[in-house]
CSV table of C-alpha atoms in Angstrom, one decimal:
chain,number,residue,atom,x,y,z
A,1,UNK,CA,-0.6,-0.1,-0.6
A,2,UNK,CA,2.9,2.5,0.3
A,3,UNK,CA,4.6,1.7,-2.5
A,4,UNK,CA,0.8,2.5,-4.0
A,5,UNK,CA,0.4,5.8,-2.4
A,6,UNK,CA,3.9,7.0,-4.0
A,7,UNK,CA,2.9,6.4,-6.9
A,8,UNK,CA,-0.1,8.1,-6.5
A,9,UNK,CA,1.8,11.1,-5.3
A,10,UNK,CA,4.3,11.1,-7.8
A,11,UNK,CA,1.7,11.0,-10.1
A,12,UNK,CA,-0.9,13.6,-9.2
A,13,UNK,CA,-3.9,11.5,-10.3
A,14,UNK,CA,-5.3,10.4,-7.0
A,15,UNK,CA,-5.4,7.0,-8.2
A,16,UNK,CA,-2.8,3.8,-9.3
A,17,UNK,CA,-3.3,0.7,-11.6
A,18,UNK,CA,-2.1,-2.6,-10.4
A,19,UNK,CA,-1.3,-5.2,-13.0
A,20,UNK,CA,0.1,-9.3,-12.4
A,21,UNK,CA,3.0,-10.8,-13.5
A,22,UNK,CA,2.4,-10.5,-17.2
A,23,UNK,CA,1.0,-7.1,-17.0
A,24,UNK,CA,-2.4,-7.1,-17.2
A,25,UNK,CA,-4.9,-5.4,-15.3
A,26,UNK,CA,-5.3,-6.5,-11.9
A,27,UNK,CA,-7.0,-3.9,-10.6
A,28,UNK,CA,-7.7,-0.3,-9.6
A,29,UNK,CA,-6.6,1.9,-6.1
A,30,UNK,CA,-7.4,5.3,-5.3
A,31,UNK,CA,-6.2,7.6,-2.9
A,32,UNK,CA,-10.2,7.0,-0.9
A,33,UNK,CA,-8.8,3.3,-1.2
A,34,UNK,CA,-6.5,3.9,0.7
A,35,UNK,CA,-7.9,5.8,3.7
A,36,UNK,CA,-10.7,4.3,4.3
A,37,UNK,CA,-8.2,1.3,4.2
A,38,UNK,CA,-5.9,3.3,7.2
A,39,UNK,CA,-9.7,4.0,9.2
A,40,UNK,CA,-10.2,0.3,9.7
A,41,UNK,CA,-6.1,-0.5,11.2
A,42,UNK,CA,-4.9,-2.0,7.7
A,43,UNK,CA,-1.3,-0.8,7.9
A,44,UNK,CA,0.3,0.2,4.7
A,45,UNK,CA,2.5,-2.6,5.0
A,46,UNK,CA,-0.3,-4.4,3.6
A,47,UNK,CA,0.1,-5.9,0.5
A,48,UNK,CA,-2.0,-3.9,-2.4
A,49,UNK,CA,-4.3,-6.4,-3.7
A,50,UNK,CA,-6.4,-6.5,-0.3
A,51,UNK,CA,-7.4,-3.2,-1.5
A,52,UNK,CA,-8.0,-3.1,-4.6
A,53,UNK,CA,-11.0,-2.9,-6.9
A,54,UNK,CA,-10.6,-6.2,-9.3
A,55,UNK,CA,-13.4,-5.1,-11.5
A,56,UNK,CA,-12.9,-1.7,-12.2
A,57,UNK,CA,-15.0,0.2,-15.2
A,58,UNK,CA,-12.3,-0.5,-18.1
A,59,UNK,CA,-13.1,0.2,-21.9
A,60,UNK,CA,-12.0,-1.5,-25.1
A,61,UNK,CA,-9.6,0.2,-27.9
A,62,UNK,CA,-12.1,2.4,-29.9
A,63,UNK,CA,-14.8,3.1,-28.0
A,64,UNK,CA,-15.8,6.3,-29.0
A,65,UNK,CA,-15.7,9.2,-26.4
A,66,UNK,CA,-19.0,10.7,-25.8
A,67,UNK,CA,-20.0,6.5,-24.7
A,68,UNK,CA,-17.4,6.7,-22.8
A,69,UNK,CA,-18.6,10.4,-21.1
A,70,UNK,CA,-21.3,9.0,-20.8
A,71,UNK,CA,-20.7,5.9,-19.0
A,72,UNK,CA,-17.6,7.6,-16.7
A,73,UNK,CA,-20.3,9.6,-16.1
A,74,UNK,CA,-23.7,7.7,-15.4
A,75,UNK,CA,-21.6,5.5,-13.4
A,76,UNK,CA,-19.7,8.3,-11.6
A,77,UNK,CA,-16.3,7.4,-12.0
A,78,UNK,CA,-13.4,9.6,-12.8
A,79,UNK,CA,-10.9,7.7,-14.4
A,80,UNK,CA,-11.0,4.0,-16.7
A,81,UNK,CA,-8.1,2.4,-18.2
A,82,UNK,CA,-8.2,1.1,-21.9
A,83,UNK,CA,-7.0,-2.2,-22.4
A,84,UNK,CA,-6.9,-4.7,-25.4
A,85,UNK,CA,-8.1,-8.5,-25.3
A,86,UNK,CA,-5.8,-9.2,-23.0
A,87,UNK,CA,-6.1,-7.2,-20.5
A,88,UNK,CA,-2.9,-5.2,-21.3
A,89,UNK,CA,-3.3,-1.5,-20.2
A,90,UNK,CA,-3.4,0.7,-23.5
A,91,UNK,CA,-4.6,3.7,-22.5
A,92,UNK,CA,-6.8,5.8,-19.6
A,93,UNK,CA,-9.8,7.9,-19.7
A,94,UNK,CA,-10.1,10.8,-17.1
A,95,UNK,CA,-13.3,12.3,-16.9
A,96,UNK,CA,-12.1,15.6,-16.3
A,97,UNK,CA,-10.5,15.7,-19.7
A,98,UNK,CA,-13.3,14.7,-21.2
A,99,UNK,CA,-15.9,16.8,-20.6
A,100,UNK,CA,-13.2,19.5,-21.6
A,101,UNK,CA,-14.0,21.0,-25.1
A,102,UNK,CA,-11.0,20.9,-27.6
A,103,UNK,CA,-11.0,23.7,-29.7
A,104,UNK,CA,-10.8,22.4,-33.5
A,105,UNK,CA,-9.3,24.9,-36.0
A,106,UNK,CA,-10.5,22.2,-39.4
A,107,UNK,CA,-12.6,24.0,-41.4
A,108,UNK,CA,-16.4,22.3,-41.6
A,109,UNK,CA,-18.1,22.7,-44.9
A,110,UNK,CA,-22.5,22.4,-45.0
A,111,UNK,CA,-23.7,21.5,-48.4
A,112,UNK,CA,-27.0,23.8,-47.9
A,113,UNK,CA,-27.5,24.4,-51.8
A,114,UNK,CA,-30.1,21.6,-52.5
A,115,UNK,CA,-33.9,22.3,-53.7
A,116,UNK,CA,-35.4,20.2,-51.7
A,117,UNK,CA,-38.3,18.9,-54.0
A,118,UNK,CA,-38.5,16.1,-52.3
A,119,UNK,CA,-40.1,18.5,-49.4
A,120,UNK,CA,-42.5,20.5,-51.5
A,121,UNK,CA,-44.6,21.8,-51.3
A,122,UNK,CA,-42.5,23.3,-47.5
A,123,UNK,CA,-39.6,24.3,-50.4
A,124,UNK,CA,-41.3,26.7,-52.6
A,125,UNK,CA,-40.6,29.4,-50.7
A,126,UNK,CA,-37.9,27.7,-48.1
A,127,UNK,CA,-34.4,26.6,-48.8
A,128,UNK,CA,-34.7,23.2,-47.0
A,129,UNK,CA,-32.0,24.1,-44.3
A,130,UNK,CA,-34.2,26.6,-42.6
A,131,UNK,CA,-37.5,24.6,-42.3
A,132,UNK,CA,-37.9,24.2,-38.4
A,133,UNK,CA,-37.1,20.3,-37.0
A,134,UNK,CA,-38.7,21.6,-33.4
A,135,UNK,CA,-38.1,24.9,-32.5
A,136,UNK,CA,-35.3,26.2,-35.1
A,137,UNK,CA,-33.5,25.5,-38.6
A,138,UNK,CA,-32.5,22.5,-39.6
A,139,UNK,CA,-28.7,24.1,-40.5
A,140,UNK,CA,-28.9,25.6,-36.8
A,141,UNK,CA,-29.1,22.8,-34.9
A,142,UNK,CA,-26.4,21.1,-37.4
A,143,UNK,CA,-24.1,24.2,-36.7
A,144,UNK,CA,-25.1,24.6,-32.6
A,145,UNK,CA,-24.0,20.8,-32.8
A,146,UNK,CA,-20.7,20.9,-34.3
A,147,UNK,CA,-20.1,24.3,-32.2
A,148,UNK,CA,-20.5,22.0,-29.0
A,149,UNK,CA,-17.5,19.4,-30.7
A,150,UNK,CA,-15.5,22.8,-29.9
A,151,UNK,CA,-15.3,23.5,-34.3
A,152,UNK,CA,-16.0,27.4,-35.1
A,153,UNK,CA,-14.8,27.8,-38.6
A,154,UNK,CA,-17.8,27.1,-41.0
A,155,UNK,CA,-18.1,27.3,-44.8
A,156,UNK,CA,-21.9,27.0,-46.1
A,157,UNK,CA,-21.9,25.8,-50.1
A,158,UNK,CA,-25.5,27.8,-51.1
A,159,UNK,CA,-27.9,27.9,-54.4
A,160,UNK,CA,-31.6,27.7,-53.7
A,161,UNK,CA,-32.9,30.8,-52.3
A,162,UNK,CA,-29.5,31.8,-50.8
A,163,UNK,CA,-29.7,34.7,-49.1
A,164,UNK,CA,-32.3,33.6,-47.0
A,165,UNK,CA,-29.7,31.3,-45.7
A,166,UNK,CA,-27.1,34.0,-45.6
A,167,UNK,CA,-29.7,36.3,-44.1
A,168,UNK,CA,-30.1,34.2,-40.6
A,169,UNK,CA,-26.7,33.1,-40.3
A,170,UNK,CA,-25.1,35.8,-41.5
A,171,UNK,CA,-20.9,35.6,-40.7
A,172,UNK,CA,-21.8,33.5,-37.6
A,173,UNK,CA,-21.1,36.0,-34.8
A,174,UNK,CA,-24.0,35.9,-33.1
A,175,UNK,CA,-23.3,32.0,-32.6
A,176,UNK,CA,-19.3,33.4,-31.3
A,177,UNK,CA,-18.1,31.3,-34.8
A,178,UNK,CA,-16.8,31.6,-38.7
A,179,UNK,CA,-19.1,31.8,-41.0
A,180,UNK,CA,-17.9,32.1,-44.8
A,181,UNK,CA,-20.2,31.5,-48.1
A,182,UNK,CA,-19.3,29.2,-50.8
A,183,UNK,CA,-22.2,30.4,-53.9
A,184,UNK,CA,-22.7,27.7,-56.6
A,185,UNK,CA,-24.1,29.6,-60.2
A,186,UNK,CA,-24.6,25.8,-61.1
A,187,UNK,CA,-24.8,23.1,-59.6
A,188,UNK,CA,-21.7,21.1,-58.5
A,189,UNK,CA,-23.2,18.1,-56.9
A,190,UNK,CA,-22.4,17.0,-53.2
A,191,UNK,CA,-18.9,17.6,-53.6
A,192,UNK,CA,-18.4,20.1,-56.4
A,193,UNK,CA,-18.7,23.5,-54.6
A,194,UNK,CA,-15.3,22.1,-52.4
A,195,UNK,CA,-13.6,24.1,-55.4
A,196,UNK,CA,-15.0,26.9,-54.8
A,197,UNK,CA,-12.2,26.9,-51.3
A,198,UNK,CA,-9.7,27.8,-53.9
A,199,UNK,CA,-7.0,26.3,-51.8
A,200,UNK,CA,-8.1,27.7,-48.8
A,201,UNK,CA,-7.9,24.4,-47.2
A,202,UNK,CA,-5.0,23.2,-45.0
A,203,UNK,CA,-6.0,20.5,-43.0
A,204,UNK,CA,-8.5,18.0,-42.6
A,205,UNK,CA,-12.2,19.0,-43.0
A,206,UNK,CA,-15.1,17.6,-42.7
A,207,UNK,CA,-18.1,17.8,-45.1
A,208,UNK,CA,-21.6,17.2,-44.3
A,209,UNK,CA,-25.3,17.5,-46.1
A,210,UNK,CA,-26.9,20.2,-44.7
A,211,UNK,CA,-30.4,18.2,-44.5
A,212,UNK,CA,-29.2,15.7,-41.5
A,213,UNK,CA,-29.7,15.5,-38.0
A,214,UNK,CA,-27.6,13.1,-36.0
A,215,UNK,CA,-25.9,13.3,-32.4
A,216,UNK,CA,-22.5,12.0,-33.9
A,217,UNK,CA,-19.1,12.9,-32.2
A,218,UNK,CA,-17.6,15.0,-34.5
A,219,UNK,CA,-14.9,15.5,-32.9
A,220,UNK,CA,-14.2,12.2,-32.9
A,221,UNK,CA,-15.1,11.6,-36.4
A,222,UNK,CA,-12.3,13.7,-37.1
A,223,UNK,CA,-9.7,11.9,-35.0
A,224,UNK,CA,-10.7,8.6,-36.5
A,225,UNK,CA,-9.7,9.6,-39.2
A,226,UNK,CA,-6.8,10.7,-38.5
A,227,UNK,CA,-5.9,8.1,-36.7
A,228,UNK,CA,-6.2,5.8,-39.9
A,229,UNK,CA,-4.1,8.1,-41.6
A,230,UNK,CA,-6.6,7.8,-44.6
A,231,UNK,CA,-7.3,10.4,-47.3
A,232,UNK,CA,-10.8,10.9,-47.1
A,233,UNK,CA,-12.8,8.7,-44.7
A,234,UNK,CA,-17.1,8.3,-44.8
A,235,UNK,CA,-18.9,8.1,-42.4
A,236,UNK,CA,-21.3,4.8,-43.3
A,237,UNK,CA,-24.8,3.7,-41.9
A,238,UNK,CA,-26.0,0.0,-41.5
A,239,UNK,CA,-28.8,-0.9,-43.3
A,240,UNK,CA,-30.6,-3.9,-43.9
A,241,UNK,CA,-33.2,-5.4,-46.1
A,242,UNK,CA,-35.3,-7.9,-46.1
A,243,UNK,CA,-35.7,-9.7,-48.9
A,244,UNK,CA,-39.5,-10.4,-48.8
A,245,UNK,CA,-39.0,-14.3,-50.5
A,246,UNK,CA,-36.8,-17.8,-50.2
A,247,UNK,CA,-33.9,-16.9,-51.6
A,248,UNK,CA,-32.4,-20.3,-53.7
A,249,UNK,CA,-28.8,-21.3,-53.4
A,250,UNK,CA,-28.3,-23.4,-56.7
A,251,UNK,CA,-24.8,-25.3,-57.5
A,252,UNK,CA,-26.1,-25.5,-61.8
A,253,UNK,CA,-29.3,-27.2,-61.8
A,254,UNK,CA,-28.7,-29.1,-58.3
A,255,UNK,CA,-30.3,-27.0,-55.5
A,256,UNK,CA,-27.8,-26.5,-52.5
A,257,UNK,CA,-30.2,-24.5,-49.8
A,258,UNK,CA,-33.6,-22.6,-49.2
A,259,UNK,CA,-33.2,-19.1,-46.9
A,260,UNK,CA,-37.0,-18.0,-46.2
A,261,UNK,CA,-37.0,-14.6,-46.1
A,262,UNK,CA,-33.4,-13.6,-45.3
A,263,UNK,CA,-32.6,-10.3,-44.2
A,264,UNK,CA,-29.0,-8.6,-46.4
A,265,UNK,CA,-27.2,-5.6,-44.6
A,266,UNK,CA,-25.3,-3.3,-45.7
A,267,UNK,CA,-23.0,-0.2,-45.3
A,268,UNK,CA,-24.7,3.4,-46.6
A,269,UNK,CA,-23.4,6.4,-46.8
A,270,UNK,CA,-24.3,8.3,-44.4
A,271,UNK,CA,-23.5,12.0,-46.0
A,272,UNK,CA,-20.7,12.9,-43.9
A,273,UNK,CA,-17.3,13.1,-44.9
A,274,UNK,CA,-13.3,14.2,-43.4
A,275,UNK,CA,-11.6,14.8,-46.9
A,276,UNK,CA,-7.3,15.5,-46.4
A,277,UNK,CA,-6.4,18.8,-48.6
A,278,UNK,CA,-5.2,16.6,-50.9
A,279,UNK,CA,-8.0,14.6,-51.3
A,280,UNK,CA,-9.6,18.4,-51.7
A,281,UNK,CA,-7.5,19.3,-54.6
A,282,UNK,CA,-9.0,16.5,-56.5
A,283,UNK,CA,-11.8,18.2,-56.9
A,284,UNK,CA,-11.7,20.7,-60.6
A,285,UNK,CA,-12.8,23.9,-61.3
A,286,UNK,CA,-16.6,24.3,-60.7
A,287,UNK,CA,-17.1,20.5,-62.3
A,288,UNK,CA,-20.2,18.7,-61.1
A,289,UNK,CA,-18.9,16.1,-58.9
A,290,UNK,CA,-20.8,13.9,-56.0
A,291,UNK,CA,-19.0,12.7,-53.3
A,292,UNK,CA,-19.2,9.3,-54.2
A,293,UNK,CA,-17.7,9.9,-57.7
A,294,UNK,CA,-15.0,11.2,-55.9
A,295,UNK,CA,-14.2,8.5,-53.2
A,296,UNK,CA,-14.3,6.0,-56.3
A,297,UNK,CA,-12.0,8.1,-57.9
A,298,UNK,CA,-9.8,8.6,-54.9
A,299,UNK,CA,-9.7,4.5,-54.7
A,300,UNK,CA,-9.7,4.1,-58.0
A,301,UNK,CA,-5.6,6.0,-58.3
A,302,UNK,CA,-4.6,3.3,-54.7
A,303,UNK,CA,-5.3,6.4,-52.3
A,304,UNK,CA,-6.0,5.5,-48.7
A,305,UNK,CA,-10.0,5.7,-47.9
A,306,UNK,CA,-11.5,4.5,-44.7
A,307,UNK,CA,-15.1,4.0,-43.0
A,308,UNK,CA,-16.5,5.4,-40.1
A,309,UNK,CA,-19.5,3.5,-38.7
A,310,UNK,CA,-21.8,5.6,-37.5
A,311,UNK,CA,-24.5,4.0,-34.1
A,312,UNK,CA,-25.2,7.7,-32.6
A,313,UNK,CA,-29.1,8.6,-33.8
A,314,UNK,CA,-28.5,10.0,-37.5
A,315,UNK,CA,-31.6,11.3,-39.9
A,316,UNK,CA,-31.8,11.7,-43.7
A,317,UNK,CA,-34.6,14.3,-44.0
A,318,UNK,CA,-34.8,13.7,-48.1
A,319,UNK,CA,-38.7,13.1,-47.7
A,320,UNK,CA,-42.3,14.0,-46.2
A,321,UNK,CA,-42.2,11.0,-43.9
A,322,UNK,CA,-38.7,12.0,-42.4
A,323,UNK,CA,-39.4,15.3,-42.0
A,324,UNK,CA,-42.5,14.2,-40.1
A,325,UNK,CA,-39.9,11.6,-37.8
A,326,UNK,CA,-37.6,14.2,-37.6
A,327,UNK,CA,-40.0,16.1,-35.8
A,328,UNK,CA,-41.2,13.4,-33.6
A,329,UNK,CA,-37.7,12.5,-32.3
A,330,UNK,CA,-36.2,15.9,-31.9
A,331,UNK,CA,-37.8,16.6,-28.5
A,332,UNK,CA,-36.3,13.1,-27.0
A,333,UNK,CA,-33.0,13.0,-28.6
A,334,UNK,CA,-31.9,16.5,-29.0
A,335,UNK,CA,-33.5,18.2,-25.8
A,336,UNK,CA,-34.4,15.2,-23.5
């Protein structure tokens, strides 16, 4: 216990991790554990294993910081180790550090120029990003979520009724951020507007469609892209489809098996991306280009691309039914 106390004093972290002979996590001891042991009359010369918490909360590598933070708050713990499959320590989460909002200078491009034809008549006199879900426009909720993640440099790619979007958001000072506008003189697709940046991107940049609602951790998304060493990363969403018939597998004319109404699961494009400056440079000046075409071009050239699965709430407000469902979800998910 005395050795543990010295380790805690040197680290100033108020806890120590105890490893076994094979350097696997054995337990966790806090300074409070030692105080309580002393009050029970246990001498400092006692073996530390007798007071260690042998079942501390641990996390696996790759778990998202928002999930980790919520679990630590729920369990009222201030520190938690990260372990590999064999129980070796590979990292450490400290709640105080997780709660500090990290300032991020990476640009965010929000695509807000669509016509929103599938939401007519709502979009006849209002651009889709300004349609209200709950008490505020879709684009404002998106903006606030990015601000909560520490982002402050924004570009809005606008076309249809762009003056309404500019009048509402201005230069961003009302939100204590910087907003600039990329004006599409013609339809450029979901990636073509990036050419209007004119080389202003000098670091990984998040690009997102302006008609999505999600609780994804954008900071974690960016960190994942950097850790993967990718030129471009696409957020993907799991989508399942049940075939309404029995599916037959055959070998020539011989039937091998019948699977009744199987469910097929795929990853689909979630409309959110992180692009390196090199990927942005692939977008040719004012040429129509959709984001999947840009990814296919990067893949053909052998550039590293990656996918980031989204497990949090996500809604693409593309149809009237989606818009109605988003109204229902908003109160619980964004205000709950």
